[in-house]
Short mmCIF file of C-alpha atoms in Angstrom, two decimals:
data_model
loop_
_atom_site.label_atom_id
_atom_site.label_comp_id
_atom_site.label_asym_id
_atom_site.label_seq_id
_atom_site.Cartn_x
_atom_site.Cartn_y
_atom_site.Cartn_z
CA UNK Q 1 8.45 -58.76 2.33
CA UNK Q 2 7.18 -57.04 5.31
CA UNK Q 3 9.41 -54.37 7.44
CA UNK Q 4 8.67 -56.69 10.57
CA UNK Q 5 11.89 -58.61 8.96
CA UNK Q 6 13.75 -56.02 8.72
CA UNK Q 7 16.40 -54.03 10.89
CA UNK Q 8 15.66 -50.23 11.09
CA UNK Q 9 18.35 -48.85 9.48
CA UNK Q 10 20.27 -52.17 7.93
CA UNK Q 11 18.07 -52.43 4.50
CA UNK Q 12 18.56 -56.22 4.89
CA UNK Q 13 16.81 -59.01 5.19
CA UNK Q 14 17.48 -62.09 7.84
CA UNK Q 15 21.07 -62.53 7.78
CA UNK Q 16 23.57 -63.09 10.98
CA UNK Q 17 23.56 -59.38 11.56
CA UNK Q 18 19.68 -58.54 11.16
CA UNK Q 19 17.24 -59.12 13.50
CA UNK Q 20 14.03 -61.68 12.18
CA UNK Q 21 10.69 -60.37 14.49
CA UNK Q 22 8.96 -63.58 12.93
CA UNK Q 23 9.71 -67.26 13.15
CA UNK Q 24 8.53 -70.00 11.97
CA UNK Q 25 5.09 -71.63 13.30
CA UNK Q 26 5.15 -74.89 12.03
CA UNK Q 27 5.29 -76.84 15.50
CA UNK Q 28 1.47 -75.20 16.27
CA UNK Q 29 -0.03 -78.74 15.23
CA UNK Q 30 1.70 -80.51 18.65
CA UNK Q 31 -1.00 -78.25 20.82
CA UNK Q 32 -3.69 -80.10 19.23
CA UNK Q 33 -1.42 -83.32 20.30
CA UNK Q 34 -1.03 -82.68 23.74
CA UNK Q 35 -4.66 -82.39 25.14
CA UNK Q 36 -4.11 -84.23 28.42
CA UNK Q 37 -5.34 -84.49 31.95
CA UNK Q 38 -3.18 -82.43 33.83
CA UNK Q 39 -3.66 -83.80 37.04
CA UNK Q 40 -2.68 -86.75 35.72
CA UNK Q 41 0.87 -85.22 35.14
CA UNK Q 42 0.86 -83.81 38.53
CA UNK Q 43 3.48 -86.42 39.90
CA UNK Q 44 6.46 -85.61 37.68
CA UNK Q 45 5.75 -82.08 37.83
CA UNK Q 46 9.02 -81.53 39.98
CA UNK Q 47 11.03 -83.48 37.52
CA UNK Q 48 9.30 -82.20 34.08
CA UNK Q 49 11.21 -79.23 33.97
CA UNK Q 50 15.41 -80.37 33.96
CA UNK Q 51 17.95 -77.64 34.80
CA UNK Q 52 16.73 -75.53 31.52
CA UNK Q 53 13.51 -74.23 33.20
CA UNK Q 54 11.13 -75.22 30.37
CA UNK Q 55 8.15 -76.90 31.07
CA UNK Q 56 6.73 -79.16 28.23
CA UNK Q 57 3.12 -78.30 26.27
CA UNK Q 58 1.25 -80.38 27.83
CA UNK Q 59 1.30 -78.44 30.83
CA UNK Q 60 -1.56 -75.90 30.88
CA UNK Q 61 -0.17 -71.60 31.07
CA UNK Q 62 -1.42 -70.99 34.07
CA UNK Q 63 0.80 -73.84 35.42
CA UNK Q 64 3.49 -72.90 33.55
CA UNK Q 65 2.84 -69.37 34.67
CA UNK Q 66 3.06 -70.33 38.45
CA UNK Q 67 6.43 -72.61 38.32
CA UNK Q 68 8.01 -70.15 36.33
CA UNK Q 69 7.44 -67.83 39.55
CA UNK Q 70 7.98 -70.15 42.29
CA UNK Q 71 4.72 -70.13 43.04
CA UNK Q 72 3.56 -73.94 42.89
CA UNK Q 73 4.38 -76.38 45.81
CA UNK Q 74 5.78 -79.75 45.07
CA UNK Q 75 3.05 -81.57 44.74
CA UNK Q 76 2.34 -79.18 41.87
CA UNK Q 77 -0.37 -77.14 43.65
CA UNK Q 78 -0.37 -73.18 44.01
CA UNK Q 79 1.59 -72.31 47.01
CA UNK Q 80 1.58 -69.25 50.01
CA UNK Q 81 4.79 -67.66 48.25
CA UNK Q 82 7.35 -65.96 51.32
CA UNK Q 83 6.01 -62.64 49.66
CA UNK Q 84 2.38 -63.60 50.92
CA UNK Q 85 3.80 -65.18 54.03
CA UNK Q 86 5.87 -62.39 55.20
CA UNK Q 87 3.21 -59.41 54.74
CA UNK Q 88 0.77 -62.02 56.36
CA UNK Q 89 3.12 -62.13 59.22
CA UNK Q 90 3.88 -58.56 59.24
CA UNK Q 91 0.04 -57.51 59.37
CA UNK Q 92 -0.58 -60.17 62.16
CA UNK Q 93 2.33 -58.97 64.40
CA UNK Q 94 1.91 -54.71 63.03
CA UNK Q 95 5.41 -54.60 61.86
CA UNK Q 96 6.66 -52.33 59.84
CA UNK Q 97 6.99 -53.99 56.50
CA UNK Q 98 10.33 -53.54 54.96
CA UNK Q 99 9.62 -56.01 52.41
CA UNK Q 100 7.01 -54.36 50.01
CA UNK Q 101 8.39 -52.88 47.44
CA UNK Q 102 6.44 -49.58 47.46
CA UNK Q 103 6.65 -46.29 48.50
CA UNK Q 104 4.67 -44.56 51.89
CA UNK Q 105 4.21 -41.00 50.88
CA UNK Q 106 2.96 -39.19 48.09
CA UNK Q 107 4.00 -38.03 45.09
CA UNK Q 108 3.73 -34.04 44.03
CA UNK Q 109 0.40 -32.62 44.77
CA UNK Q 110 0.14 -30.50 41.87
CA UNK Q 111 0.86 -33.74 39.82
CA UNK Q 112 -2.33 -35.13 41.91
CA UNK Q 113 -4.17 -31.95 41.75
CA UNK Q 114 -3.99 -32.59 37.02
CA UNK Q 115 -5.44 -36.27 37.69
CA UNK Q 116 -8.09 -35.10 39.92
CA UNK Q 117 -9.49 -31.91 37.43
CA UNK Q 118 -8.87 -34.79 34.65
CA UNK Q 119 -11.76 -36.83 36.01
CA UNK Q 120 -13.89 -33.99 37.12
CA UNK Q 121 -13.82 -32.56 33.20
CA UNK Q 122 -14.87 -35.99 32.06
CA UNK Q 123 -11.21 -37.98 31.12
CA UNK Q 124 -13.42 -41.46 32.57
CA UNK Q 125 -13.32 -43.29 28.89
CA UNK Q 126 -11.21 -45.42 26.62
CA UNK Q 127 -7.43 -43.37 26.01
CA UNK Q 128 -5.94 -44.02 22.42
CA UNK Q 129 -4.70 -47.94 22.46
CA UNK Q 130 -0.85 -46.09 21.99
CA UNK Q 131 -1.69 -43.95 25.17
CA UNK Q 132 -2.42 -40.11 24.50
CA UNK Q 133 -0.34 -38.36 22.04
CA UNK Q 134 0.19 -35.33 24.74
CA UNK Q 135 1.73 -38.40 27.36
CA UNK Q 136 3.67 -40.05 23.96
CA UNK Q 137 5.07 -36.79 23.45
CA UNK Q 138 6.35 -36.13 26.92
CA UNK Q 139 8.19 -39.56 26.61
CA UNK Q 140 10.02 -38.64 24.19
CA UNK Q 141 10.86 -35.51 25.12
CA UNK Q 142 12.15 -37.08 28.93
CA UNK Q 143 14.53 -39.42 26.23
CA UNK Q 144 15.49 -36.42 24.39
CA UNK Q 145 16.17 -34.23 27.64
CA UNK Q 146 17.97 -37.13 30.13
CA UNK Q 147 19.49 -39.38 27.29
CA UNK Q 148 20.06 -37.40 23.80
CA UNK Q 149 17.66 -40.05 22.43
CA UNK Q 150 15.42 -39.27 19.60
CA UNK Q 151 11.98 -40.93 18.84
CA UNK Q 152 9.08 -40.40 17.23
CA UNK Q 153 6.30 -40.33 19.94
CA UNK Q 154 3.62 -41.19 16.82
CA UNK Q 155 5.17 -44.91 16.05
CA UNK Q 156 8.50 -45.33 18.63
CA UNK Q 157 6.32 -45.23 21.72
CA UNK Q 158 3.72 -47.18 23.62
CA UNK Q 159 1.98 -46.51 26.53
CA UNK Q 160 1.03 -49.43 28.87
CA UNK Q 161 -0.47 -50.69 32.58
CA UNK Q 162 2.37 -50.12 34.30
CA UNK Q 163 5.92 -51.59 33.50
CA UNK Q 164 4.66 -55.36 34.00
CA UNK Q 165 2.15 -55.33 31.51
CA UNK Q 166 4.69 -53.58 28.63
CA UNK Q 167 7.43 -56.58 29.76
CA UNK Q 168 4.57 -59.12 29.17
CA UNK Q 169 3.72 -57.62 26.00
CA UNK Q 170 7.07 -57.85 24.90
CA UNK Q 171 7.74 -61.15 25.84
CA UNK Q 172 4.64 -62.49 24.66
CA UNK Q 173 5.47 -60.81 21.31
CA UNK Q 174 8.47 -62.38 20.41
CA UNK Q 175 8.86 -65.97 22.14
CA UNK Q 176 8.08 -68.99 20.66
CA UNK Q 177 7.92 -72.33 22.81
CA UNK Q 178 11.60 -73.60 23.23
CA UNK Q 179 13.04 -70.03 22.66
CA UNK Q 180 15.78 -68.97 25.72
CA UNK Q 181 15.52 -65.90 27.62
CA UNK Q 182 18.69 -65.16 29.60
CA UNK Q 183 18.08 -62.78 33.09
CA UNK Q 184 20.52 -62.04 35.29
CA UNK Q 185 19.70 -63.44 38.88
CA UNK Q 186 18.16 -62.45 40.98
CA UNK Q 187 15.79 -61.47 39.17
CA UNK Q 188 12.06 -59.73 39.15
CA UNK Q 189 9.07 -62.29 39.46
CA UNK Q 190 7.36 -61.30 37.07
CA UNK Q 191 10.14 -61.99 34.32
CA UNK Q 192 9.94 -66.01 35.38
CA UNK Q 193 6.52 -65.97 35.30
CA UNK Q 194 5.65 -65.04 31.49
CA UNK Q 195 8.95 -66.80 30.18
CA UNK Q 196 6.77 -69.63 31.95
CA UNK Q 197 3.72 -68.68 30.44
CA UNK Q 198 5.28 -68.20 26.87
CA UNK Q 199 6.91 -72.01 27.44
CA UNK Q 200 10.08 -70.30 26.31
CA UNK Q 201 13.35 -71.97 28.36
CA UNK Q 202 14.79 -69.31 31.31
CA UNK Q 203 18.63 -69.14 31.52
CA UNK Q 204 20.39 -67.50 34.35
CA UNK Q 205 23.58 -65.17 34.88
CA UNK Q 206 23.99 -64.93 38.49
CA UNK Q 207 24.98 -61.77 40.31
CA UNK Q 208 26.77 -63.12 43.79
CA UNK Q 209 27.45 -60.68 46.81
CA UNK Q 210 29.26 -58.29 47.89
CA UNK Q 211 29.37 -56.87 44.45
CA UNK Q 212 26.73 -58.52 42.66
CA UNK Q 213 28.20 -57.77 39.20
CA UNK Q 214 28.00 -60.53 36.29
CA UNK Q 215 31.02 -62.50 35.09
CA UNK Q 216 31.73 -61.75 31.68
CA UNK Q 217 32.23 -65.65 30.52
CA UNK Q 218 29.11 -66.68 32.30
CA UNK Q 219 27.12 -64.51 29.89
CA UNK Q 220 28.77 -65.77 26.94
CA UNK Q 221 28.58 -69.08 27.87
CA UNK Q 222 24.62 -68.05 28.49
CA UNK Q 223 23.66 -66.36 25.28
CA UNK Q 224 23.40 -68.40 22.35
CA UNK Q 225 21.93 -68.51 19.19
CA UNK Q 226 19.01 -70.35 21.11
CA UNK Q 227 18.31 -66.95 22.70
CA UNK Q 228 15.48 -65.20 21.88
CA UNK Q 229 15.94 -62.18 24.33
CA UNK Q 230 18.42 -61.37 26.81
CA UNK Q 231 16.02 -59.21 29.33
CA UNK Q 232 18.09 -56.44 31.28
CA UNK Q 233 16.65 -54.92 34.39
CA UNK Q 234 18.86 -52.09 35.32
CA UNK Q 235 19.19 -50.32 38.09
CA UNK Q 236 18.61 -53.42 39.10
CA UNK Q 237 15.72 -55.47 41.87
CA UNK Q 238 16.27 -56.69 43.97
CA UNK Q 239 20.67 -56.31 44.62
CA UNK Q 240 20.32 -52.61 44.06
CA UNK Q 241 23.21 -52.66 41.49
CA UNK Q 242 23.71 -50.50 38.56
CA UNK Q 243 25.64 -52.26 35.47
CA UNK Q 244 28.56 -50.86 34.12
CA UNK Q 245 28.82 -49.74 30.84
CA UNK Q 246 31.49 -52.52 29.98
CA UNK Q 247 28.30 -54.59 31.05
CA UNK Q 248 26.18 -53.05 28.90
CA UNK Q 249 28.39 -53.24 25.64
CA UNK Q 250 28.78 -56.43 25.78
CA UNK Q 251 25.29 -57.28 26.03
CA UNK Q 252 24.92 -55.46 23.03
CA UNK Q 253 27.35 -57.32 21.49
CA UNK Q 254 25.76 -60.88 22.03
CA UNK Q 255 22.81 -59.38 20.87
CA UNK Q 256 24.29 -58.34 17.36
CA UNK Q 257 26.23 -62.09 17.52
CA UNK Q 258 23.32 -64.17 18.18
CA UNK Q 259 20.40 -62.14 16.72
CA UNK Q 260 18.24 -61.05 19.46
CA UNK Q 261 16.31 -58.92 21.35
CA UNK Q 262 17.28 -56.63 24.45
CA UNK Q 263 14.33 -56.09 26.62
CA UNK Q 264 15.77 -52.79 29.24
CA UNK Q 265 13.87 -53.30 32.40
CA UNK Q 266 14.61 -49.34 33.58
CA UNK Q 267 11.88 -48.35 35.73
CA UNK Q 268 14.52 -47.32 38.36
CA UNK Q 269 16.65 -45.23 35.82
CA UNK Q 270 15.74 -41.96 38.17
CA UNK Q 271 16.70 -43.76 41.55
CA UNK Q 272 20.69 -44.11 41.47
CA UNK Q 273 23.26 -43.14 44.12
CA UNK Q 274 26.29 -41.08 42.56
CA UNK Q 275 26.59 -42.85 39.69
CA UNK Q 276 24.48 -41.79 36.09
CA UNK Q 277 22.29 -44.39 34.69
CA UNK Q 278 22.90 -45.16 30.98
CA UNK Q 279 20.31 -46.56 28.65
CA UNK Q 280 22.01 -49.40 26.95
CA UNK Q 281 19.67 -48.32 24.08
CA UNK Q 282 21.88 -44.91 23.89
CA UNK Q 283 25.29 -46.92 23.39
CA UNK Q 284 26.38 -47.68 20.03
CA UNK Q 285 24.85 -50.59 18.51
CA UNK Q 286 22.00 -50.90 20.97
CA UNK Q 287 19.20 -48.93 19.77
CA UNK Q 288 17.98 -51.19 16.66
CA UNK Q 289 17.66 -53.66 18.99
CA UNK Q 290 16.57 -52.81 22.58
CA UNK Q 291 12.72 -52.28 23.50
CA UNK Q 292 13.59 -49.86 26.97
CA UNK Q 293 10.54 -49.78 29.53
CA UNK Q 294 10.06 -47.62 32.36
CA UNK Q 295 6.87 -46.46 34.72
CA UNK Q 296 5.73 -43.81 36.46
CA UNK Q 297 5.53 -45.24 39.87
CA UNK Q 298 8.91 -45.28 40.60
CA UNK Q 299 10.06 -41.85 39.65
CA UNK Q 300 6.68 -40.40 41.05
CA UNK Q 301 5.37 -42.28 43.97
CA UNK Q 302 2.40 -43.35 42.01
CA UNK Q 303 2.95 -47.04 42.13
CA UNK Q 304 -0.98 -47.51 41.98
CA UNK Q 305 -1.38 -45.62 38.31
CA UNK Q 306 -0.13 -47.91 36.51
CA UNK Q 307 1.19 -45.88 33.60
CA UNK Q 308 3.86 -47.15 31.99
CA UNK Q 309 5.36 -47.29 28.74
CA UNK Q 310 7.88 -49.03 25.85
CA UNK Q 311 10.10 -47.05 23.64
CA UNK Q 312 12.39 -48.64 20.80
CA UNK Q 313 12.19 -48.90 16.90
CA UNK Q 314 9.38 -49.01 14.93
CA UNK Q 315 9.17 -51.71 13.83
CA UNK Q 316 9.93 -53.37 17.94
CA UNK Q 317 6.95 -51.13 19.15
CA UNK Q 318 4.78 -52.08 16.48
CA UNK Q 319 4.98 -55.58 17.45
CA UNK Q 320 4.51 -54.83 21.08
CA UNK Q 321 1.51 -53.09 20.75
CA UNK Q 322 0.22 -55.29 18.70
CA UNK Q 323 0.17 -57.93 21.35
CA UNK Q 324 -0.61 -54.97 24.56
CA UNK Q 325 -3.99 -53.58 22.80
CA UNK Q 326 -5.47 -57.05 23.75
CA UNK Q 327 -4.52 -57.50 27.12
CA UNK Q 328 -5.61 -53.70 28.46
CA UNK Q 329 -6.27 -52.15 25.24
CA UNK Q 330 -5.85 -49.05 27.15
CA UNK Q 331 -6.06 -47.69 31.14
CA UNK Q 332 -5.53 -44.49 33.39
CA UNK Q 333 -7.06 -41.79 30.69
CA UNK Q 334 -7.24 -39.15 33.70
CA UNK Q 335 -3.35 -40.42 34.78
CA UNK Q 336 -2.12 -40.20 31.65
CA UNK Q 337 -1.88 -36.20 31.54
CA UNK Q 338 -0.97 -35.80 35.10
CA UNK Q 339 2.12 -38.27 33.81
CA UNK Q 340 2.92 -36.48 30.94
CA UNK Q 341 3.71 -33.29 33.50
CA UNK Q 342 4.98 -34.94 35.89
CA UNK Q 343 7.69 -35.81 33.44
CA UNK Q 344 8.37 -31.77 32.19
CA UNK Q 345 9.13 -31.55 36.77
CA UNK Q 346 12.40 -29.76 36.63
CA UNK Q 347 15.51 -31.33 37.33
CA UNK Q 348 15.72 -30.33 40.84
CA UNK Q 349 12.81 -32.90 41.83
CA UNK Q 350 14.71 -35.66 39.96
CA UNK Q 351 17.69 -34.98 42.00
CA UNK Q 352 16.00 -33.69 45.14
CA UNK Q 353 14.07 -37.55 45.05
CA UNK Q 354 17.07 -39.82 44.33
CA UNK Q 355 18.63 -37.33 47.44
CA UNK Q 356 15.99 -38.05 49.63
CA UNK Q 357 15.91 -41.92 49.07
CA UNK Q 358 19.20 -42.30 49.53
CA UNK Q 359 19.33 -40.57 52.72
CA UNK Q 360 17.10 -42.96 53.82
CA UNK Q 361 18.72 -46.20 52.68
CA UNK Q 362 22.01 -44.45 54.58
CA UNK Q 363 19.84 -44.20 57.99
CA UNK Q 364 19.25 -47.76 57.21
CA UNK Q 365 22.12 -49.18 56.32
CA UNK Q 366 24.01 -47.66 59.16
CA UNK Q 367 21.67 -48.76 61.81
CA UNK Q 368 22.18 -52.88 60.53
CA UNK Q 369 26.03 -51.97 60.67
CA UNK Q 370 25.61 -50.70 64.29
CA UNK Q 371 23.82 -53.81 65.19
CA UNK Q 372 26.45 -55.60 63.66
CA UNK Q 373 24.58 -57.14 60.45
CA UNK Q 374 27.24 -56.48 57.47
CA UNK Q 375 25.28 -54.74 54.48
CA UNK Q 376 25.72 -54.35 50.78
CA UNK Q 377 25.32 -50.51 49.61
CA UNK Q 378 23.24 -49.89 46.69
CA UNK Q 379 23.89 -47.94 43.78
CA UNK Q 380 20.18 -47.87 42.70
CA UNK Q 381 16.62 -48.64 43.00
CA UNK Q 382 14.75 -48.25 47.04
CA UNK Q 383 16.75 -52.01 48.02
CA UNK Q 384 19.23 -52.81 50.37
CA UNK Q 385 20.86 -56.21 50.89
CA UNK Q 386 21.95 -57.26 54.16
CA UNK Q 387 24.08 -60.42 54.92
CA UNK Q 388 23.40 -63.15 57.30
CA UNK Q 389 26.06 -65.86 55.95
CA UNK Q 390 28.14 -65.00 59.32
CA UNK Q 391 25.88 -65.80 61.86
CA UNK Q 392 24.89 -69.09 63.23
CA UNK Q 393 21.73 -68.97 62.01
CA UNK Q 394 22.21 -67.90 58.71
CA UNK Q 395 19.18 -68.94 56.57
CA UNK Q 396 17.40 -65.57 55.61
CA UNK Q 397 14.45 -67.34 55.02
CA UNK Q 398 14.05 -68.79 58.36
CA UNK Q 399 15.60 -65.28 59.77
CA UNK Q 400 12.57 -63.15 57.84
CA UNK Q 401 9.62 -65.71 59.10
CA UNK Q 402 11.12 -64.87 62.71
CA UNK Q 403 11.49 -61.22 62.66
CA UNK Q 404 7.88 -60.04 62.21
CA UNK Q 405 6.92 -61.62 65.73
CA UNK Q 406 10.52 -61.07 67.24
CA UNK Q 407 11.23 -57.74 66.21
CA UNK Q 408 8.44 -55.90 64.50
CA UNK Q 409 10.41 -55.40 61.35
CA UNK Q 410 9.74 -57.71 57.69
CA UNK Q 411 12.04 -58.35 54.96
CA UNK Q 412 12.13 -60.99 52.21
CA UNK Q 413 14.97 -63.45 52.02
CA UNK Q 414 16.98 -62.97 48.53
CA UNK Q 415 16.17 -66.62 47.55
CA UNK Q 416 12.67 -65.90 46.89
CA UNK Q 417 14.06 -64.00 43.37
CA UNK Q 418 16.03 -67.01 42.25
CA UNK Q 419 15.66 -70.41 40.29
CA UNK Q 420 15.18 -73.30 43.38
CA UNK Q 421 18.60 -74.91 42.38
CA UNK Q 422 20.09 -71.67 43.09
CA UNK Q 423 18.59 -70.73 46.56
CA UNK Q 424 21.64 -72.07 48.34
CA UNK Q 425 23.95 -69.19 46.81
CA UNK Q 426 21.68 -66.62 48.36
CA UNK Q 427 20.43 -68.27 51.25
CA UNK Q 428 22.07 -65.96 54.06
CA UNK Q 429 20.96 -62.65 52.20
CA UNK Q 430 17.98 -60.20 53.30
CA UNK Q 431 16.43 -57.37 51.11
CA UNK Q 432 14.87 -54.44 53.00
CA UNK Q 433 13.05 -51.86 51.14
CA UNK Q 434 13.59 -48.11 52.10
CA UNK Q 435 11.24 -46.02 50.06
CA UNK Q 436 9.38 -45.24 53.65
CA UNK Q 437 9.28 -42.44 55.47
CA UNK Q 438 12.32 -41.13 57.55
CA UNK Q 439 10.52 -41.83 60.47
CA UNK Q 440 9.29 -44.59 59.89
CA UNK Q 441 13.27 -45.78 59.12
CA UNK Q 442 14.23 -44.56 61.98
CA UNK Q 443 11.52 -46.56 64.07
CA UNK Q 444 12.61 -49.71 62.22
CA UNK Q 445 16.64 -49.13 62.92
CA UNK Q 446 15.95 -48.93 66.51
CA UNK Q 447 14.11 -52.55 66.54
CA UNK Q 448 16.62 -54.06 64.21
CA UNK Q 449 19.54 -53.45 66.92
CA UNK Q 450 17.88 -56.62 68.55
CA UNK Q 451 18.60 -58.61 65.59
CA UNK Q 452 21.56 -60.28 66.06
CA UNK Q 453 18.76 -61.76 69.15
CA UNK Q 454 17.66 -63.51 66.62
CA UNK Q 455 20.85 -64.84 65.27
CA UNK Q 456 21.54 -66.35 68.45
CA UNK Q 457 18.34 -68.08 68.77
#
């Protein structure tokens, strides 16, 4: 039999304890079945789905894609999503936009300065389908250096277009229709999206304010032996928590009980706020298991280089790059060395940048307390959560359409990152994004102290 059903390191085949990378097929011959009109189905769209989140075959992916997401209306048409809406609003109004998750400023110039001499002395073609063995190399070294973690940057690493496209990969890998994926919410959009587009069933472990931290029995009672993956972002987007270890190990326990995969979502693993992120693929009993993804555009500022990358066993990295070399095959030859340095950066600009940001979300956070908005501290990531629920009007949503035109600021209501049937739990919560310049913080503080104006209205 192959390796791809084996465990690395177990020398067994598919029992309770060993993870199976292949199931069976045999349900392929209902796609043939199912060749409907799908505006035809458009009706029952809204009630096609149930609690579970799956959407049956005969829906077509990129409809399956877009209600995963939140992104279809109900008459089953795409929708303007609040993400859309908001920037719209802030661009229309010039306010300073609070709500895009990206950084303002730059990252290192002599990080830059490598891309820039890349392209000049022809890097312009097709990198290795892996990603260069110079960038695989420096991966594995930043492991090595931050996290004692050892892997072979020929067949334990994958290079990919940006974080997103190494989650799709790995999702698109491994799930079969009917499969469950179990997130905690909120969650990232993208997630929801390819669970949709893989037809796979989306089960949620909610993270509720102040300390948005999981309860225990709710992710038993989540993970079963249903569950394909059990996808971990962490730090995590959009509460700004970091998971604690307890967390952590007993994720990896479900995993081992019910045979599946841990997809680590750490693209913030450099952005925390006095406390150490922890790979759950360095605890015991993780790595065998866990397919950890990070990016560059975090760490670095370079959000539009789209390098990122997947790390894990064999035999886990294989399999995702079997699935990655057809969506990109490969991008970002001239990034890919400028990444690779950027990675050796001492230390000091790892602390130095976590330092900086969290000065920031401090200025921030302090100016919504002095205008008398209560907020929730992060321990990680660039997001901040403040909360409405006391106020008379308390519906973020509405609150964030207003404050564009009212006050020059955006930010995205938390229910935008949840499942509809959940938007109520999270209704009276705001994230604001601080990975902008100090000044441009301090502009924004001074026009949120008329918020509670708003509140009133």
């Amino acid at each position: 039999m192959s390796i791809m059903n084996r465990v690395k390191g177990t020398g067994a085949y598919r029992s309770s304890h060993n993870l199976n990378l292949s199931r069976s097929m045999d349900k392929c011959w209902f796609f043939s079945e199912c060749r409907v009109r799908i505006f035809d189905l458009m009706p029952v769209i809204g009630r096609a789905f149930g609690d579970n989140r799956v959407m049956h075959l005969e829906f077509t992916p990129w409809q399956r894609t877009a209600h995963g997401a939140n992104l279809l209306d109900s008459t089953g048409q795409p929708g303007v999503t609040i993400f859309e809406e908001i920037t719209e609003l802030a661009n229309r109004h010039k306010a300073i936009n609070l709500g895009q998750g990206f950084p303002d400023s730059e990252g290192p110039p002599e990080i830059k300065k490598i891309a820039i001499d890349a392209i000049q002395n022809g890097a312009n073609q097709y990198a290795p389908g892996s990603g260069t063995l110079n960038l695989r190399e420096a991966i594995a070294a930043h492991q090595e250096r931050f996290y004692s973690l050892i892997l072979d940057p020929e067949s334990e690493v994958v290079v990919s277009t940006g974080a997103t496209e190494a989650i799709a990969a790995s999702l698109l890998a491994f799930l079969e229709p009917g499969d469950e994926v179990v997130t905690f919410e909120p969650y990232y959009d993208s997630y929801a999206a390819m669970i949709g587009l893989t037809n796979a069933v989306h089960k949620v472990v909610q993270l509720k304010a102040p300390n948005f931290e999981p309860d225990l029995d709710d992710l038993r009672r989540a993970v079963t032996d249903q569950t394909r993956v059990i996808l971990v972002n962490n730090p995590h987007n959009p509460t700004g928590t970091v998971l604690d270890v307890s967390v952590l190990q007993e994720i990896i326990a479900l995993a081992h009980q019910h045979n599946c995969i841990i997809i680590a979502d750490e693209v913030y693993e450099h952005l925390t706020f006095g406390v150490r992120h922890v790979p759950i693929t360095s605890l015991p009993g993780g790595s065998e298991r866990t397919i950890t993804i990070s990016s560059a555009g975090k760490s670095f500022s370079f959000t539009g280089w789209k390098i990122g990358w997947a790390t894990g066993p064999r035999q886990l990295i294989t399999t995702v790059r079997t699935v990655k070399q057809f969506l990109t095959y490969s991008s970002g030859p001239a990034f890919q060395p400028a990444v690779a340095q950027a990675l050796q950066l001492p230390d000091a600009f790892f602390e130095r940048f976590a330092a900086d940001l969290g000065q920031s979300g401090e200025i921030l956070a302090s100016g919504l307390e002095t205008a008398g908005i209560p907020v929730i501290r992060p321990k990680g990531t660039y997001f901040l959560v403040a909360d409405v629920r006391g106020f008379e009007l308390n519906d973020a949503a509405e609150v964030a359409r207003m404050m564009p035109e009212r006050l020059g600021v955006a930010a995205i209501p938390m229910s935008a990152f949840v499942h509809p049937e959940n938007r109520n739990d999270y209704q009276g919560l705001l994230r604001f994004a601080f990975c902008k310049k100090p000044d441009v913080i301090s502009d924004a503080v001074q026009r949120l102290q008329r918020l509670p104006e708003v509140f009133s209205n």
